[in-house]
């Protein structure tokens, strides 16, 4: 798994070239019309429609076509109508998405390097460097960014005109900013991600934890244990303020309020800025209330019941109108229920917590696409050292392959051949959701096992 | 899967039942797989016994409830048209569009809307990127220099009681260049029905009669018309120019304007053929297989079968493989079944399955033919074009018991054929919604017997079930042996060790993808015979495999990394996914593929590693592996099948190329299966076989 610098860049650039080649065939692949790739919220076709409506001085939200942010219209809109003869229609947008994917990968890589250095430091302070030597230390940054770049889901999302690369970039930006202690950057990423797709709002918890405690470390009890065992040994000096204190004997886990408050302040600034910009662009078309109703309201109300790989559409197509609001609350609260227990158990690993949240989010979203899975599968690589002993890895890989091939076939059977029905397609959606559940459960339990292993090593 | 191992290692007081069962299965995987495979084979052989009688599932169809009113007068219309056409042929005027003109004139005379449909013959072109997408709106605009046109004639009767939203399509293909007597009779039959329907009052769906000009093949003319029917053509300046040049005026209307009726409820393709061997009754042959193993709704076949047998007295046949009827071993199996049936009956009179040896053999031959055509993925007639638009369609050919030029026979034959078609149309006319009540996934074992998906899946499922179990067993054994003697330090990434094997499997699949696309580039080189192309293909594939080995690393170079058990486990997992997918796309292919590949996958092991166990088992493994490897290689299997069915004289290397080209041209999913699932699996099996 050791990668030289050269081979890493060769692979990274190779993935970009591969994307370029795929873009040449994007009209043949016709991925933009696949329900797995483009959802009503992220479809670029709908964005082009919204841009056209706005240009003809109508509300971009009229006709329930466009449900994205009004700020994306002036950015991507002009690119959707620019055509070059003989080349695919969304060439310019796709090239932008390639660049965005590359930036995302680089941010993941930088985050990974941050994680490695903190991990290394904390293990040294625990006198457990032997763990690293024996298990071998993978350069998780390189690994995660390569997984992200070469993941078929990312490739498909990049080529198949959908705006999810932008959402992913913003989420990664928030995590990166929080990891490197830049509240303004983290706030920007978080606010824009929330503005674009609402669900990243729950990432506020891991981001504040990251800013307060710094990146992932083993649980705090271990440090106390280690300290009582070997008091007097010389620890290498740390840069983070919270860890500096541990040297003086005060608790290691001290929440530093300053960056967290900075983050809140910055998010207020950024969100008011975003609202202001949206207000300007939608001044004649109903203003902010219209925007909230047609973007976040659309996501929460699950108005579009066209089939996708999620679990919402099938249920809300069947449910009686009378119970609809009740079940909407039940379905959405599902995500919120899991936040608190996870935060209690995983508060020492905020980065991993962010990964778990993103995975849960992409499972219980109202309009999920493979682009969401691409993000969390890429982030999974960041924890390769901790997840080295994960069970079911082979089963999960087979499952992901199987489901991602089966889902289009079932869709074809239902929509085109007419020999199947909606249950066939929804079955793959359920299987996909359970696969993600297995992934989340296994990864969390492996992390906890890893912590226990460290503890055993320390006490032994 | 690894969960079970943990369970066994640290026995808990009460492990869960499902874990117990799973671990039991995994620990006895070899016995389990042998039992499952044998049971699967038996289940497949028993399919003709398990077949059910067909029944009409949709109540609205009510076949045969109305008396047919198609009369001798209508037949005389047909005879008149046949006479006109034969006279034309005698005068040598059949090369142009005289026949089309005549048909359109007649259609307009009986009050239908008629028009010409001009289409360009185009060979099917393989495009791997848009394989299953049915939106064929990408019209091939590049018109070559040697464009050839055909001319269909289409007539529409608007239903007096209908809202014009639904239609029933009748198709009579005929050879426009050289009209034989049977073609003329088909046209006559089609026209007589058309004229009869133009004055009936019960019609609720529009009738469209397409006289398809089959000079470039039946399928292409029908599919061209269907494409134009479903995709509106927007007039560009070129189209207008072309139309201006030869405008056909008919009763003051332009007969070149494309007209439409409603959505198609069903389509019947019928023609009259002359039979070679004489028979006691007139016979009706039904063809139903469309592309990629899709079948029309069983109700449509049932209606035609019911009316033909119980009302008009035809003998209905469907295709069967004659070679199997005479095969000795099949007769033996049939006799064994009959004997065991007798035995069961003597034990308990209620156990009577009513199997006769002859019936069984007949059923197997029909089932084999049904399976073969479904697996081939190539439509058996022009009805296949309708299935691409989700329209249920069948082709039936009438063959009279006497010679066609006997005039007395002609009229009675036409009368009964016309009544059959009228009755079918009447049934379909009753439909309130699309055909949906009966089966879409079935295989026929006789014209009135079928095996539905729930039954034929059993055999396949039993065959495929050992695969995941054996994969899990191999995977767990590998882990167990891997962790046994080694220090704890090295277990890190133990659970990810399969990644090396996965890389090898991925590389082989990449190679297979490249190899499957190669014929496209080879076919660009002109003036190559089939043998040359095939050799080029083989050489190219092997060289690409070598290049891939060099760049991505041969599996043997670091043999320590890739244990053969892990490689086998990953290979079996990939085959399981592939077979599962294929069973949904085209079941018959998956079934035949499973018969070939599953034993190979389960038995393969390195020749150099000595197996523990009895001598007989070792000898068996040594003998079985090479045989299975030879049979499992797709070209070898093809050559063997061709050789046994048609004799080894006509088989050459080029045959393989021709078959591949045939599958390719018809967009058959079988091509993809063979190259993306079967071939990589075979290559991996070879790798495991020669594993050091």
XYZ file of N, CA, C and O in Angstrom, chain A residues 1 25 27-30 134-138 380 384-385 387-395 397-399 401-402 405-407 409-410 412-419 424 449 453 457, chain B residues 1-3 6 127 129-130 132-135 138 291-292 294-295 387-388 390 440-441 471 475 488-496 498-499 502 506 569-570 573 577 580-581 584-586:
360
model
N 0.819 -1.196 0.000
C 0.000 0.000 0.000
C 0.861 1.258 0.000
O 0.343 2.357 0.026
N -17.737 10.983 -24.088
C -18.838 10.073 -24.385
C -20.073 10.386 -23.548
O -20.984 9.580 -23.482
N -22.585 12.237 -23.823
C -23.889 12.257 -24.484
C -24.396 10.848 -24.755
O -25.587 10.579 -24.703
N -23.453 9.943 -25.048
C -23.852 8.556 -25.282
C -24.254 7.881 -23.988
O -25.184 7.089 -23.953
N -23.493 8.193 -22.930
C -23.787 7.549 -21.652
C -25.111 8.037 -21.099
O -25.821 7.300 -20.432
N -25.419 9.296 -21.342
C -26.709 9.852 -20.940
C -26.962 9.667 -19.450
O -28.036 9.279 -19.026
N 3.991 -1.812 14.174
C 3.580 -3.168 13.821
C 2.466 -3.149 12.782
O 2.478 -3.939 11.842
N 1.516 -2.263 12.949
C 0.418 -2.288 11.990
C 0.832 -1.680 10.674
O 0.201 -1.895 9.662
N 1.905 -0.917 10.696
C 2.298 -0.242 9.470
C 1.391 0.949 9.287
O 0.185 0.867 9.484
N 1.999 2.055 8.939
C 1.205 3.273 8.853
C 0.975 3.613 7.393
O 1.901 3.860 6.641
N -0.263 3.559 6.999
C -0.592 3.930 5.630
C -0.709 5.441 5.558
O -1.185 6.076 6.504
N -13.896 7.407 4.045
C -13.610 6.147 4.736
C -12.119 5.845 4.696
O -11.552 5.316 5.653
N -8.167 4.414 7.436
C -7.695 3.087 7.029
C -6.894 2.427 8.142
O -7.020 1.225 8.365
N -6.077 3.188 8.874
C -5.259 2.572 9.923
C -6.125 2.021 11.040
O -5.861 0.953 11.568
N -9.323 1.256 10.794
C -10.291 0.266 10.322
C -9.612 -0.957 9.729
O -10.225 -1.730 9.004
N -8.313 -1.130 10.013
C -7.580 -2.229 9.374
C -8.227 -3.569 9.645
O -8.141 -4.480 8.829
N -8.872 -3.715 10.785
C -9.433 -5.027 11.087
C -10.942 -5.059 10.909
O -11.633 -5.816 11.562
N -11.432 -4.246 10.040
C -12.873 -4.207 9.838
C -13.363 -5.535 9.267
O -12.747 -6.115 8.386
N -14.482 -5.981 9.782
C -15.049 -7.225 9.263
C -15.957 -6.898 8.071
O -16.280 -5.748 7.821
N -16.357 -7.911 7.378
C -17.320 -7.783 6.272
C -16.835 -6.912 5.124
O -17.620 -6.497 4.297
N -15.525 -6.610 5.095
C -15.071 -5.682 4.048
C -15.328 -6.265 2.654
O -15.794 -5.565 1.755
N -15.038 -7.557 2.502
C -15.215 -8.205 1.206
C -16.699 -8.260 0.828
O -17.092 -7.937 -0.298
N -17.490 -8.614 1.825
C -18.932 -8.664 1.603
C -19.470 -7.302 1.178
O -20.283 -7.184 0.251
N -17.832 -4.835 -0.289
C -17.408 -4.477 -1.651
C -18.282 -5.197 -2.683
O -18.782 -4.572 -3.624
N -18.477 -6.505 -2.459
C -19.329 -7.258 -3.386
C -20.726 -6.650 -3.416
O -21.339 -6.535 -4.474
N -21.211 -6.278 -2.230
C -22.551 -5.706 -2.154
C -22.650 -4.425 -2.946
O -23.583 -4.218 -3.721
N -20.793 -3.435 -5.420
C -20.715 -3.735 -6.851
C -22.046 -4.287 -7.346
O -22.596 -3.838 -8.359
N -22.534 -5.269 -6.606
C -23.763 -5.932 -7.035
C -24.922 -4.961 -7.133
O -25.630 -4.917 -8.140
N -24.795 -2.427 -9.959
C -25.106 -2.978 -11.278
C -26.573 -3.379 -11.373
O -27.208 -3.254 -12.415
N -27.092 -3.879 -10.252
C -28.453 -4.403 -10.254
C -29.483 -3.292 -10.376
O -30.508 -3.444 -11.043
N -29.196 -2.172 -9.741
C -30.191 -1.096 -9.693
C -30.578 -0.591 -11.089
O -31.772 -0.488 -11.381
N -30.415 -2.245 -13.851
C -31.104 -3.336 -14.549
C -32.554 -3.420 -14.101
O -33.475 -3.568 -14.917
N -32.770 -3.286 -12.788
C -34.138 -3.329 -12.270
C -34.950 -2.142 -12.780
O -36.128 -2.270 -13.095
N -34.482 -0.612 -15.591
C -34.790 -0.929 -16.994
C -35.955 -1.903 -17.093
O -36.856 -1.743 -17.910
N -35.938 -2.891 -16.199
C -36.989 -3.914 -16.204
C -38.348 -3.290 -15.917
O -39.358 -3.688 -16.490
N -38.344 -2.307 -15.056
C -39.602 -1.685 -14.655
C -40.051 -0.653 -15.688
O -41.167 -0.709 -16.215
N -39.160 0.291 -16.023
C -39.567 1.430 -16.835
C -39.628 1.071 -18.314
O -40.574 1.415 -19.008
N -38.604 0.356 -18.808
C -38.534 0.158 -20.258
C -39.170 -1.137 -20.718
O -39.910 -1.176 -21.668
N -38.835 -2.239 -20.034
C -39.364 -3.514 -20.520
C -40.789 -3.740 -20.072
O -41.532 -4.461 -20.717
N -41.146 -3.181 -18.916
C -42.501 -3.371 -18.436
C -42.760 -4.744 -17.864
O -43.890 -5.081 -17.553
N -41.714 -5.573 -17.714
C -41.950 -6.898 -17.142
C -41.768 -6.894 -15.633
O -42.200 -7.817 -14.968
N -39.480 -4.184 -7.682
C -38.172 -4.679 -8.091
C -37.115 -3.607 -7.829
O -36.059 -3.879 -7.272
N -13.478 -0.882 18.799
C -12.590 -2.004 19.109
C -11.136 -1.548 19.098
O -10.336 -1.988 19.928
N -8.451 -1.833 21.962
C -7.156 -2.475 21.759
C -6.046 -1.599 22.322
O -5.146 -2.081 23.029
N -3.449 -2.493 25.348
C -2.004 -2.384 25.188
C -1.416 -1.564 26.315
O -0.327 -1.836 26.819
N -19.814 -12.763 6.767
C -19.171 -14.053 6.673
C -18.129 -14.287 7.752
O -18.114 -15.341 8.362
N -17.266 -13.283 7.998
C -16.277 -13.530 9.040
C -16.924 -13.643 10.406
O -16.292 -14.139 11.331
N -18.144 -13.194 10.532
C -18.807 -13.254 11.819
C -18.869 -14.690 12.308
O -18.643 -14.971 13.477
N -15.796 -15.920 14.049
C -15.664 -15.458 15.416
C -16.550 -16.264 16.341
O -16.154 -16.613 17.450
N -23.671 -0.755 -30.621
C -23.173 0.386 -29.877
C -23.186 0.033 -28.410
O -24.230 0.060 -27.769
N -22.428 1.400 -25.775
C -22.730 2.380 -24.731
C -24.223 2.538 -24.501
O -24.653 2.895 -23.428
N -25.004 2.346 -25.552
C -26.442 2.474 -25.300
C -27.112 1.122 -25.501
O -27.826 0.880 -26.454
N -29.049 -1.091 -23.321
C -30.410 -1.447 -22.964
C -31.371 -0.290 -23.108
O -32.548 -0.425 -22.882
N -30.850 0.869 -23.475
C -31.757 2.003 -23.583
C -32.611 1.825 -24.815
O -32.127 1.510 -25.894
N -33.884 1.981 -24.637
C -34.784 1.734 -25.753
C -35.064 3.002 -26.544
O -35.701 2.952 -27.578
N -34.602 4.151 -26.041
C -34.887 5.363 -26.786
C -33.958 5.412 -27.979
O -32.828 5.839 -27.909
N -31.873 8.403 -31.631
C -30.667 8.893 -32.290
C -30.648 8.285 -33.675
O -30.137 7.207 -33.892
N -36.131 -9.886 -28.529
C -34.721 -9.704 -28.222
C -34.452 -9.896 -26.737
O -35.282 -9.589 -25.889
N -33.282 -10.416 -26.442
C -32.811 -10.652 -25.081
C -33.781 -11.454 -24.231
O -33.998 -11.158 -23.060
N -36.920 -11.721 -24.110
C -38.212 -11.194 -23.680
C -39.319 -11.945 -24.405
O -39.175 -12.311 -25.562
N -40.404 -12.150 -23.715
C -41.532 -12.851 -24.299
C -42.756 -11.952 -24.242
O -42.876 -11.116 -23.357
N -41.589 -5.607 -29.311
C -41.283 -5.770 -27.891
C -40.387 -4.628 -27.403
O -40.412 -4.270 -26.237
N -39.593 -4.047 -28.310
C -38.743 -2.933 -27.907
C -39.570 -1.723 -27.499
O -39.069 -0.816 -26.848
N -42.470 -2.171 -25.884
C -43.370 -2.747 -24.877
C -44.720 -3.161 -25.446
O -45.727 -3.148 -24.744
N -45.046 -12.853 -18.066
C -44.105 -12.367 -19.070
C -42.853 -13.236 -19.084
O -42.128 -13.265 -20.052
N -42.588 -13.874 -17.952
C -41.365 -14.662 -17.821
C -41.759 -16.131 -17.765
O -42.262 -16.613 -16.762
N -17.559 -19.599 -1.628
C -16.718 -18.403 -1.516
C -16.479 -18.075 -0.047
O -15.342 -17.809 0.371
N -12.900 -18.219 1.900
C -12.451 -16.974 2.511
C -12.109 -17.206 3.975
O -11.062 -16.786 4.461
N 1.022 -11.873 16.002
C -0.108 -10.948 15.997
C 0.226 -9.697 15.193
O -0.638 -9.066 14.609
N 1.499 -9.389 15.162
C 1.919 -8.156 14.506
C 1.496 -8.123 13.043
O 1.231 -7.060 12.495
N 1.468 -9.290 12.451
C 1.237 -9.291 11.004
C -0.235 -9.380 10.622
O -0.567 -9.465 9.455
N -1.089 -9.422 11.617
C -2.498 -9.566 11.244
C -3.071 -8.276 10.717
O -4.152 -8.264 10.174
N -2.368 -7.213 10.942
C -2.915 -5.945 10.491
C -3.225 -6.053 9.005
O -2.472 -6.658 8.249
N -4.305 -5.509 8.638
C -4.774 -5.556 7.257
C -5.062 -6.971 6.807
O -5.200 -7.233 5.629
N -5.156 -7.889 7.766
C -5.514 -9.246 7.396
C -6.879 -9.246 6.704
O -7.082 -9.930 5.717
N -7.772 -8.442 7.264
C -9.109 -8.466 6.700
C -9.164 -7.759 5.356
O -10.153 -7.826 4.663
N -8.097 -7.081 4.998
C -8.069 -6.443 3.683
C -7.163 -7.183 2.728
O -6.872 -6.703 1.645
N -7.582 -9.653 0.919
C -8.210 -10.081 -0.320
C -8.070 -9.030 -1.406
O -8.325 -9.290 -2.563
N -7.637 -7.809 -1.024
C -7.524 -6.747 -2.027
C -6.558 -7.128 -3.145
O -6.765 -6.757 -4.295
N -8.456 -9.249 -5.374
C -9.454 -8.433 -6.062
C -8.808 -7.661 -7.198
O -9.408 -7.467 -8.248
N -9.968 -7.784 -10.971
C -10.329 -6.535 -11.651
C -9.549 -6.384 -12.952
O -10.095 -5.966 -13.978
N -12.020 -17.387 -4.155
C -13.177 -16.810 -3.464
C -13.649 -15.541 -4.167
O -14.849 -15.350 -4.416
N -12.689 -14.674 -4.528
C -13.070 -13.422 -5.179
C -13.660 -13.706 -6.553
O -14.657 -13.096 -6.964
N -17.125 -14.898 -6.170
C -18.025 -13.786 -5.823
C -18.390 -12.989 -7.064
O -19.561 -12.627 -7.278
N -22.164 -12.476 -8.792
C -22.807 -11.210 -9.152
C -23.198 -11.229 -10.628
O -24.307 -10.855 -11.002
N -26.120 -13.555 -11.276
C -27.345 -12.989 -10.710
C -27.908 -11.898 -11.591
O -29.106 -11.854 -11.867
N -27.011 -11.043 -12.077
C -27.443 -9.958 -12.966
C -28.030 -10.522 -14.243
O -29.091 -10.093 -14.709
N -31.481 -11.840 -14.379
C -32.569 -10.864 -14.460
C -32.688 -10.313 -15.869
O -33.784 -10.113 -16.382
N -31.543 -10.102 -16.523
C -31.597 -9.552 -17.873
C -32.126 -10.597 -18.849
O -33.037 -10.354 -19.623
N -31.508 -11.762 -18.820
C -31.929 -12.819 -19.743
C -31.735 -14.139 -19.041
O -30.626 -14.653 -18.941
